[in-house]
Short mmCIF file of C-alpha atoms in Angstrom, two decimals:
data_model
loop_
_atom_site.label_atom_id
_atom_site.label_comp_id
_atom_site.label_asym_id
_atom_site.label_seq_id
_atom_site.Cartn_x
_atom_site.Cartn_y
_atom_site.Cartn_z
CA MET A 1 101.20 81.01 75.62
CA ARG A 2 99.82 83.16 78.48
CA ASP A 3 98.23 80.09 80.08
CA GLN A 4 101.58 78.33 79.90
CA LEU A 5 103.39 81.26 81.55
CA TYR A 6 100.91 81.37 84.42
CA GLY A 7 101.14 77.62 84.78
CA GLU A 8 104.86 77.98 85.42
CA LYS A 9 104.24 80.14 88.51
CA SER A 10 105.21 78.65 91.85
CA ASP A 11 102.47 77.81 94.35
CA GLY A 12 103.63 80.71 96.51
CA TYR A 13 102.72 83.18 93.76
CA TYR A 14 99.03 82.71 94.61
CA ALA A 15 99.23 81.60 98.24
CA ASN A 16 100.09 84.65 100.35
CA PRO A 17 97.67 87.24 101.76
CA ARG A 18 98.62 90.74 100.62
CA HIS A 19 99.60 92.12 104.01
CA ASP A 20 102.03 94.45 102.23
CA VAL A 21 99.02 96.22 100.70
CA LEU A 22 96.52 95.90 103.54
CA SER A 23 98.95 97.46 106.02
CA ARG A 24 99.26 100.58 103.86
CA ILE A 25 95.58 101.51 103.43
CA ASP A 26 93.12 103.07 105.81
CA ILE A 27 90.34 100.47 105.72
CA THR A 28 89.27 98.43 108.73
CA GLN A 29 86.00 97.00 107.41
CA PHE A 30 85.79 95.74 103.82
CA GLY A 31 82.21 94.45 103.89
CA ARG A 32 81.40 92.48 100.76
CA VAL A 33 84.53 92.19 98.63
CA LEU A 34 84.99 91.88 94.86
CA ASP A 35 88.49 90.41 94.52
CA LEU A 36 89.47 90.83 90.87
CA GLY A 37 92.30 88.50 89.91
CA GLY A 38 92.30 87.21 93.49
CA GLY A 39 93.99 83.91 92.64
CA ASN A 40 93.38 81.19 95.19
CA GLY A 41 91.80 83.54 97.68
CA ALA A 42 94.54 84.04 100.28
CA THR A 43 93.73 87.72 100.77
CA SER A 44 89.96 87.21 100.75
CA ARG A 45 90.30 84.30 103.17
CA PHE A 46 92.39 86.42 105.56
CA LEU A 47 89.90 89.29 105.47
CA ILE A 48 86.94 87.01 106.19
CA ASP A 49 88.66 84.96 108.89
CA SER A 50 89.87 88.12 110.65
CA GLY A 51 86.35 89.61 110.64
CA MET A 52 87.33 92.45 108.30
CA ALA A 53 85.10 91.23 105.44
CA ASP A 54 81.70 89.57 105.30
CA SER A 55 82.17 87.66 102.03
CA SER A 56 84.11 87.76 98.79
CA LEU A 57 83.60 87.09 95.10
CA ILE A 58 86.86 86.16 93.39
CA ILE A 59 87.01 86.46 89.60
CA ASP A 60 90.15 84.84 88.24
CA PRO A 61 90.50 82.46 85.28
CA TYR A 62 93.55 80.82 86.85
CA SER A 63 92.10 80.21 90.31
CA THR A 64 92.02 76.60 91.50
CA LEU A 65 89.85 77.47 94.49
CA ASP A 66 86.33 76.13 94.92
CA SER A 67 83.48 78.24 96.26
CA GLY A 68 82.63 77.88 99.94
CA ASN A 69 83.02 79.35 103.43
CA GLY A 70 82.06 82.87 102.44
CA ILE A 71 83.98 82.88 99.16
CA GLU A 72 82.40 82.56 95.71
CA VAL A 73 84.72 81.87 92.77
CA MET A 74 84.14 82.72 89.11
CA LYS A 75 86.85 81.34 86.83
CA GLU A 76 86.41 83.89 84.08
CA ASP A 77 88.61 86.40 82.29
CA LEU A 78 88.15 89.92 83.65
CA GLY A 79 87.86 91.18 80.09
CA SER A 80 85.00 88.85 79.17
CA ASP A 81 82.20 90.61 77.30
CA GLY A 82 79.25 91.37 79.54
CA LEU A 83 80.88 90.04 82.73
CA PHE A 84 80.07 93.04 84.88
CA ASP A 85 76.71 93.58 83.19
CA LYS A 86 75.75 90.04 84.23
CA LEU A 87 76.85 90.69 87.81
CA GLN A 88 74.78 93.86 87.80
CA ALA A 89 71.76 92.04 86.36
CA ASP A 90 72.10 89.44 89.12
CA GLY A 91 71.90 92.20 91.73
CA LYS A 92 75.50 91.86 92.86
CA GLN A 93 76.79 94.85 94.85
CA PHE A 94 80.12 95.18 96.65
CA ASP A 95 81.53 97.46 99.32
CA THR A 96 85.19 97.01 98.37
CA VAL A 97 86.90 96.20 95.08
CA LEU A 98 90.44 94.77 95.12
CA LEU A 99 92.76 94.83 92.10
CA LEU A 100 96.07 93.84 93.66
CA ASP A 101 98.96 93.61 91.20
CA VAL A 102 96.52 92.61 88.47
CA ALA A 103 96.15 95.69 86.23
CA GLU A 104 99.58 95.09 84.69
CA HIS A 105 98.40 91.65 83.52
CA LEU A 106 95.27 92.90 81.73
CA THR A 107 94.84 93.81 78.08
CA ASP A 108 92.42 96.61 78.97
CA PRO A 109 92.66 97.51 82.66
CA TRP A 110 90.95 100.85 81.95
CA SER A 111 87.70 99.11 80.99
CA VAL A 112 87.92 96.62 83.85
CA VAL A 113 88.18 99.35 86.50
CA ALA A 114 85.45 101.42 84.85
CA ASN A 115 83.12 98.41 84.57
CA ALA A 116 83.71 97.47 88.21
CA ARG A 117 81.82 100.60 89.21
CA LYS A 118 78.63 99.01 87.88
CA VAL A 119 78.57 96.70 90.89
CA HIS A 120 80.28 98.99 93.41
CA LYS A 121 78.22 100.60 96.15
CA SER A 122 78.28 104.37 96.42
CA GLY A 123 80.90 105.39 98.96
CA GLY A 124 82.73 102.07 98.62
CA SER A 125 86.49 101.70 98.29
CA ILE A 126 88.70 100.37 95.53
CA VAL A 127 92.29 99.34 96.21
CA VAL A 128 94.70 99.03 93.29
CA SER A 129 98.37 98.10 93.46
CA VAL A 130 100.84 98.03 90.57
CA PRO A 131 104.62 97.80 90.10
CA ASN A 132 106.38 101.09 89.34
CA ALA A 133 107.66 101.37 85.75
CA ARG A 134 110.15 104.04 86.91
CA TYR A 135 111.75 101.71 89.46
CA VAL A 136 115.52 101.96 89.26
CA LYS A 137 116.02 98.22 88.63
CA VAL A 138 113.78 98.53 85.57
CA LEU A 139 115.25 101.78 84.24
CA MET A 140 118.99 101.32 84.80
CA PRO A 141 119.50 98.25 82.56
CA LEU A 142 117.32 99.88 79.91
CA VAL A 143 119.04 103.29 79.96
CA LEU A 144 122.63 102.11 80.43
CA PHE A 145 122.69 98.84 78.52
CA GLY A 146 119.59 98.79 76.32
CA ARG A 147 118.31 95.73 78.18
CA PHE A 148 114.70 95.00 79.17
CA ASP A 149 115.02 91.43 80.41
CA TYR A 150 111.89 89.76 81.72
CA GLN A 151 111.98 87.60 84.86
CA THR A 152 109.74 85.00 86.45
CA ARG A 153 108.44 87.41 89.11
CA GLY A 154 108.81 90.95 90.42
CA PRO A 155 108.57 94.23 88.48
CA MET A 156 109.95 92.56 85.34
CA ASP A 157 107.57 89.57 85.49
CA ARG A 158 107.14 88.26 81.96
CA THR A 159 103.38 88.00 82.38
CA HIS A 160 103.15 91.81 82.62
CA ILE A 161 101.73 93.43 79.51
CA ARG A 162 100.99 96.93 80.87
CA TRP A 163 103.25 99.36 82.74
CA PHE A 164 102.33 102.22 85.08
CA THR A 165 103.89 105.07 87.00
CA ARG A 166 102.42 106.85 90.00
CA ASP A 167 100.74 109.41 87.75
CA THR A 168 99.40 107.04 85.10
CA ILE A 169 97.83 104.57 87.54
CA SER A 170 96.22 107.50 89.34
CA GLU A 171 94.87 108.72 85.99
CA LEU A 172 93.48 105.25 85.24
CA VAL A 173 91.56 105.13 88.54
CA GLN A 174 90.30 108.70 88.28
CA GLY A 175 89.40 108.21 84.62
CA ALA A 176 87.07 105.39 85.70
CA GLY A 177 85.21 107.86 87.91
CA TYR A 178 86.82 107.20 91.28
CA THR A 179 88.14 109.81 93.70
CA VAL A 180 91.63 109.03 94.96
CA SER A 181 92.03 109.11 98.75
CA SER A 182 95.68 108.11 99.00
CA ILE A 183 98.65 106.89 97.00
CA VAL A 184 101.43 105.09 98.86
CA GLY A 185 104.77 104.16 97.35
CA LYS A 186 106.39 101.00 98.68
CA LEU A 187 110.04 101.81 99.38
CA PRO A 188 112.32 98.77 99.79
CA ASP A 189 115.04 98.95 102.43
CA LYS A 190 117.71 99.12 99.70
CA GLY A 191 116.13 102.27 98.33
CA LYS A 192 116.04 104.17 101.61
CA PRO A 193 119.70 105.34 101.66
CA LEU A 194 119.47 106.82 98.15
CA THR A 195 116.16 108.46 98.98
CA SER A 196 117.62 109.93 102.15
CA MET A 197 120.85 111.14 100.51
CA THR A 198 118.90 112.96 97.79
CA PHE A 199 116.40 114.44 100.31
CA GLY A 200 113.59 112.56 98.59
CA ALA A 201 114.35 113.83 95.08
CA LEU A 202 114.88 110.31 93.73
CA ARG A 203 112.22 108.59 95.83
CA ARG A 204 109.95 107.83 92.86
CA PHE A 205 112.79 105.91 91.23
CA CYS A 206 113.26 103.84 94.38
CA GLU A 207 109.61 102.94 94.99
CA VAL A 208 108.93 99.44 93.69
CA GLN A 209 105.13 99.57 93.91
CA TYR A 210 102.20 101.96 94.24
CA ILE A 211 99.06 101.32 96.27
CA ILE A 212 96.02 103.46 95.55
CA HIS A 213 92.97 103.73 97.75
CA ALA A 214 90.04 105.47 96.04
CA LYS A 215 86.36 106.06 96.72
CA ASN A 216 83.33 105.50 94.54
CA VAL A 217 81.73 108.89 95.05
CA ILE A 218 78.49 109.10 93.06
#
């Protein structure tokens, strides 16, 4: 069933570089990238072509991309037994780990983030982005009408099986041994008036996404 749901995604779901995330983190050089759930490589391709990354390994069971031009592709599930141990045994080491709107799709994102540290260089960065479970468009139908209706994309995407708030995604990253450098909430234009009128008191209900930049401090 999950394969069928992902197969129904439009081509654009996998095709766009994540400028919305990259513009909100303080990284100029990504070095060797481990792009977990990186789809068809749009973000990795952008980073390499712009000179911000040297190479990238994409691990994504649904990728239709072939390896080449600085990108290696492994079409495996991120929860596969021994996946990161094998990478470690092969001597793989990465400067930057990307997990961009992927954690919410994983059965055990806690283990995936923790295992990624096995192949993450000391001092390297991890960038994680997730939709906000407290977002007003998620909460209002639930609280007022008892509705939790899934959609084909967005915060209520029906392929999401995990939900996070600002605090719980921070706890996931820190629990894996990383040190959080920054957490940025993405505030849509429609949420700015309410945030302003309440002097920021309701900002966390208006933020649609969180972007965490953390360091692998060993």
